[in-house]
Amino acid sequence: MQENKIIKLTVRDVRFPTSLEQHGSDAMHTDPDYSVAYVVLETDSDAALKGYGLTFTVGRGTEIVVCAVKALSTLVVGKTLKEIVSDFRGFYRLLSSDGQMRWVGPEKGVIQLATAAILNAVWDLWARVEGKPLWKLLVDMDPAKLISCIDFRYITDALTEQEALDILVKAKKGQKNREEQMLKEGYPAYTTSCAWLGYTDQQLTQLCSEALAQGWTKFKVKVGADLQDDIRRCSLIRKLIGPNNTLMIDANQRWDVNEAITWVTKLAEFHPLWIEEPTCPDDVLGHASISKALAPLGIGVATGEQVRLYIKHANAQHCIIRGPNALCLTICTG
């Protein structure tokens, strides 16, 4: 790998007026303008090699993320890609554990978002240097190298570095067949774009019908603002997609623990696979209580964009963990 010294970082505030038609609306974000802080890393490569990364925002406040990216840029500019990837964990800690900047982060909020945008740009740059799409870079990477990119601090009580390495090494068996299957069939996914909270029944009907015609089988519905409205909308969508397709619901952290249990129990008749972000993402025991209460109904709990490891808690049954606004999305059940 050539040195590929990073000589410049630029960041743009890019916004889209999605709130005008209620695209992206949910119980906590009633007027989102889906936007990004967009980072470009320039190198001294003769080929004018660049890395591109972004972090997702919802309008106002994107300018603050941009300021945070600029504040972190001094930790990036001047480094070579080779220097970064030879100790990716150390580079992550450099960004997330700066002795002064960490006072305003990095576990959540603006610093996390700024860090994610920069890291995504570095991963993109790395993949471009290797001449591979990012997924292929990760698939081909030696398990020990991949594990070395991850900071295990704060999670070793739930998953140690060696345990994670053992999982990846074991999973090497059959990897080629799985890769071929993914290339042929694609990766399972769901759609949220049919059922934003601000959509009319006419929009719900039209978009669900179009998604079904396109082959979608898994649908996520935003809930949490009004129970009777949720019952009506879930009933409508369940009838549209039929009993054999998958329905999921997402409250975007709207409720407290008991309210979440009561509310979702009322929606159990529509057989949702999970309720996503039912309460504050920091409330580990609250999620465990919700999970335990809903398990008999066959309803799981998804933590959403905030990564939290609940699996080792005795009551944490049927929890689903999704990744943050960064490189990967991970789902675990326990």
XYZ file of C-alpha atoms in Angstrom:
334
model
C 0.000 0.000 0.000
C 1.386 3.407 -0.965
C 1.602 6.096 1.660
C -1.346 8.175 0.301
C -0.924 11.086 2.664
C -4.144 12.927 3.508
C -3.481 16.560 2.665
C -6.951 18.089 2.922
C -10.358 17.504 4.524
C -13.428 19.346 3.315
C -16.932 19.076 4.737
C -20.243 20.284 3.323
C -23.665 20.862 4.862
C -26.088 19.227 2.389
C -29.815 19.443 3.076
C -33.009 18.225 1.420
C -36.486 19.681 2.232
C -38.139 16.330 2.955
C -40.335 17.901 5.652
C -42.422 19.592 2.962
C -44.101 16.270 2.155
C -43.542 14.580 5.525
C -40.940 12.143 4.210
C -39.047 10.710 7.174
C -41.569 11.859 9.777
C -41.963 9.902 13.007
C -43.233 10.380 16.553
C -40.179 12.358 17.679
C -39.153 13.985 14.407
C -42.271 15.536 12.963
C -40.575 17.797 10.401
C -37.224 16.248 9.407
C -35.220 17.559 6.488
C -33.068 14.556 5.651
C -29.544 15.881 5.286
C -25.862 14.990 5.623
C -22.532 16.334 6.737
C -20.464 15.261 3.706
C -16.724 14.726 4.121
C -14.080 14.479 1.392
C -10.502 13.420 2.151
C -7.931 14.426 -0.472
C -4.544 12.733 -0.786
C -1.222 13.499 -2.410
C -1.659 10.525 -4.729
C -0.824 11.110 -8.386
C -4.226 9.636 -9.192
C -5.950 12.384 -7.166
C -7.311 9.685 -4.884
C -10.095 10.789 -2.545
C -12.238 9.241 0.178
C -15.901 10.143 0.649
C -17.952 9.810 3.826
C -21.136 11.169 5.290
C -23.188 11.142 8.428
C -26.962 11.398 8.420
C -28.729 14.391 10.000
C -32.267 15.810 9.912
C -31.740 19.469 9.036
C -31.077 22.063 11.720
C -27.944 21.161 13.590
C -26.064 19.882 10.564
C -23.963 23.024 10.769
C -22.892 21.982 14.267
C -21.763 18.572 12.987
C -19.812 20.375 10.259
C -18.069 22.466 12.922
C -17.225 19.288 14.851
C -15.753 17.655 11.737
C -13.576 20.723 11.206
C -12.454 20.581 14.837
C -11.439 16.926 14.414
C -9.784 17.472 11.042
C -6.431 18.362 12.608
C -6.240 14.766 13.860
C -6.601 13.458 10.296
C -4.827 15.801 7.908
C -1.153 14.941 7.627
C -1.586 11.248 8.333
C -1.056 8.590 5.686
C -3.624 5.922 4.947
C -0.993 3.297 5.678
C -0.394 4.836 9.097
C -4.119 4.811 9.871
C -4.988 1.285 8.722
C -1.947 -0.241 10.395
C -3.539 0.786 13.712
C -7.172 1.551 12.913
C -8.215 1.018 16.525
C -5.664 3.569 17.621
C -6.910 6.023 15.013
C -10.485 5.565 16.219
C -9.372 6.251 19.778
C -7.471 9.317 18.610
C -10.715 10.754 17.234
C -13.031 9.610 20.010
C -10.751 10.096 23.032
C -9.068 13.414 22.433
C -8.365 14.733 25.912
C -10.366 17.924 25.391
C -12.852 17.110 22.622
C -14.145 14.032 24.435
C -15.640 16.399 27.020
C -18.393 17.044 24.455
C -18.601 13.438 23.265
C -17.993 10.957 21.822
C -20.541 8.271 22.743
C -23.538 10.172 21.405
C -24.495 13.310 19.591
C -22.444 15.714 17.528
C -18.964 14.309 18.153
C -20.145 10.774 17.390
C -21.699 11.962 14.138
C -18.599 13.924 13.156
C -16.360 10.967 13.981
C -18.587 8.659 11.925
C -18.379 10.907 8.854
C -14.577 10.959 9.017
C -14.270 7.228 9.651
C -16.613 6.469 6.752
C -14.422 8.588 4.487
C -11.313 6.709 5.648
C -12.967 3.335 5.027
C -14.012 4.525 1.564
C -10.456 5.678 0.843
C -9.068 2.325 1.999
C -11.490 0.417 -0.243
C -10.603 2.595 -3.242
C -6.889 2.004 -2.704
C -7.538 -1.755 -2.631
C -9.701 -1.482 -5.742
C -12.712 -3.079 -4.055
C -16.188 -2.042 -2.935
C -16.236 -1.625 0.839
C -18.212 -4.804 1.495
C -15.625 -6.803 -0.439
C -12.760 -5.203 1.483
C -14.387 -6.390 4.717
C -15.269 -9.856 3.412
C -11.743 -10.484 2.183
C -10.031 -9.110 5.261
C -8.212 -11.523 7.555
C -10.355 -12.005 10.709
C -7.534 -10.885 13.000
C -7.067 -7.717 10.950
C -10.782 -6.953 11.002
C -10.951 -7.461 14.758
C -7.957 -5.179 15.211
C -10.002 -2.338 13.670
C -12.599 -2.507 16.466
C -12.299 -0.811 19.844
C -13.470 -3.350 22.408
C -13.235 -0.967 25.336
C -16.489 -0.904 27.330
C -17.878 -4.110 25.752
C -15.508 -6.851 26.912
C -17.916 -7.911 29.670
C -20.334 -8.864 26.881
C -17.941 -9.843 24.089
C -14.162 -10.171 24.301
C -11.772 -9.657 21.428
C -10.904 -13.347 21.395
C -14.559 -14.401 21.403
C -15.240 -12.117 18.443
C -12.226 -13.493 16.603
C -13.380 -17.063 17.234
C -16.791 -16.218 15.745
C -15.225 -14.808 12.561
C -12.748 -17.652 12.176
C -15.520 -20.209 12.598
C -17.678 -18.319 10.095
C -14.973 -18.630 7.434
C -16.393 -22.062 6.713
C -18.984 -21.620 3.995
C -18.049 -17.983 3.401
C -17.565 -18.411 -0.335
C -20.993 -19.971 -0.730
C -22.615 -17.205 1.324
C -20.874 -14.546 -0.724
C -22.079 -16.111 -3.956
C -25.592 -16.324 -2.545
C -25.559 -12.649 -1.554
C -24.325 -11.614 -4.992
C -27.043 -13.678 -6.636
C -29.991 -12.988 -4.325
C -29.073 -9.797 -2.483
C -29.277 -9.166 1.256
C -32.614 -9.292 3.122
C -33.947 -5.807 3.785
C -37.079 -3.984 4.835
C -38.640 -0.734 3.670
C -39.680 2.184 5.884
C -40.505 4.575 3.071
C -44.095 3.352 2.773
C -45.228 4.270 6.268
C -43.825 7.517 7.617
C -45.995 8.916 10.372
C -47.109 12.019 8.491
C -48.405 10.155 5.441
C -52.103 10.059 4.608
C -53.978 6.779 4.259
C -54.006 7.358 0.515
C -50.211 7.633 0.489
C -49.864 4.532 2.678
C -52.080 2.541 0.343
C -50.339 3.710 -2.813
C -46.776 3.240 -1.508
C -47.409 -0.154 0.088
C -49.054 -1.381 -3.122
C -46.093 -0.164 -5.172
C -43.597 -1.784 -2.765
C -45.447 -5.094 -2.934
C -45.356 -4.944 -6.700
C -41.591 -4.368 -6.507
C -41.171 -7.493 -4.418
C -40.846 -6.076 -0.893
C -41.963 -8.467 1.860
C -40.887 -6.606 5.031
C -42.406 -3.280 6.075
C -41.667 -0.957 8.995
C -44.326 1.412 10.328
C -43.670 4.520 12.410
C -45.796 4.651 15.573
C -45.961 6.422 18.919
C -47.822 9.714 18.513
C -51.434 8.558 18.985
C -52.523 5.031 19.928
C -55.832 5.005 18.051
C -54.130 6.367 14.962
C -51.481 3.648 15.263
C -54.137 0.962 15.527
C -55.879 2.292 12.428
C -52.660 2.627 10.401
C -51.278 -0.774 11.429
C -54.609 -2.367 10.591
C -54.589 -0.734 7.169
C -51.018 -1.785 6.402
C -51.490 -5.337 7.686
C -54.475 -5.720 5.372
C -52.474 -4.304 2.478
C -49.397 -6.509 2.928
C -51.299 -9.632 4.013
C -50.694 -12.078 6.879
C -47.535 -13.684 5.502
C -45.410 -10.576 5.019
C -43.443 -9.047 7.896
C -44.505 -5.918 9.763
C -42.274 -4.020 12.211
C -42.964 -0.895 14.265
C -40.722 1.966 15.402
C -41.462 4.538 18.124
C -38.186 6.505 17.908
C -37.677 6.648 21.717
C -41.104 8.199 22.360
C -42.267 6.248 25.448
C -41.254 5.412 28.974
C -40.989 1.732 29.910
C -44.493 1.001 31.157
C -46.077 3.102 28.427
C -44.128 1.144 25.818
C -45.336 -2.188 27.181
C -48.965 -1.054 27.321
C -48.908 0.604 23.888
C -47.226 -2.266 22.042
C -49.495 -4.810 23.712
C -52.398 -2.956 22.096
C -50.701 -3.381 18.710
C -49.912 -7.078 19.186
C -52.943 -8.114 17.120
C -51.071 -6.924 14.021
C -48.199 -9.336 14.771
C -45.211 -6.977 14.588
C -41.843 -8.715 14.491
C -40.337 -6.059 16.739
C -40.768 -2.649 18.316
C -37.774 -0.448 17.583
C -36.529 2.237 19.985
C -39.433 1.984 22.427
C -37.690 4.114 25.090
C -34.470 5.971 25.926
C -31.537 4.130 24.306
C -29.482 4.510 27.490
C -32.015 2.622 29.607
C -30.570 -0.888 29.461
C -32.744 -2.303 32.231
C -35.806 -0.625 30.732
C -35.224 -2.362 27.413
C -34.772 -5.643 29.250
C -38.104 -5.133 31.036
C -39.886 -4.304 27.787
C -38.321 -7.309 26.093
C -39.350 -9.642 28.897
C -42.918 -8.306 28.892
C -43.367 -8.567 25.121
C -41.626 -11.909 24.598
C -44.802 -13.943 25.333
C -46.507 -11.982 22.546
C -43.739 -12.949 20.133
C -42.610 -9.338 19.746
C -38.894 -8.497 19.836
C -37.191 -5.266 20.848
C -34.804 -3.418 18.502
C -32.527 -0.755 19.942
C -32.315 1.231 16.726
C -29.370 3.425 15.751
C -27.917 3.501 19.257
C -25.647 0.513 19.940
C -26.142 -0.980 23.397
C -25.245 -4.512 24.452
C -28.133 -6.011 26.416
C -27.526 -9.620 25.571
C -25.699 -10.667 28.735
C -28.365 -9.289 31.071
C -30.471 -12.098 32.505
C -33.737 -10.502 31.397
C -32.520 -9.480 27.955
C -34.396 -11.974 25.843
C -35.292 -11.482 22.206
C -33.354 -8.224 21.874
C -32.179 -6.992 18.496
C -29.239 -4.621 18.287
C -28.693 -2.391 15.294
C -25.617 -0.358 14.479
C -25.144 3.426 14.678
C -24.816 6.059 11.991
C -21.501 4.654 10.793
C -19.970 1.841 8.804
C -21.828 -1.353 9.667
C -25.209 -2.589 10.834
C -25.172 -5.513 13.213
C -28.118 -7.603 14.385
C -27.871 -9.945 17.347
C -30.488 -11.951 19.191
C -30.366 -13.495 22.632
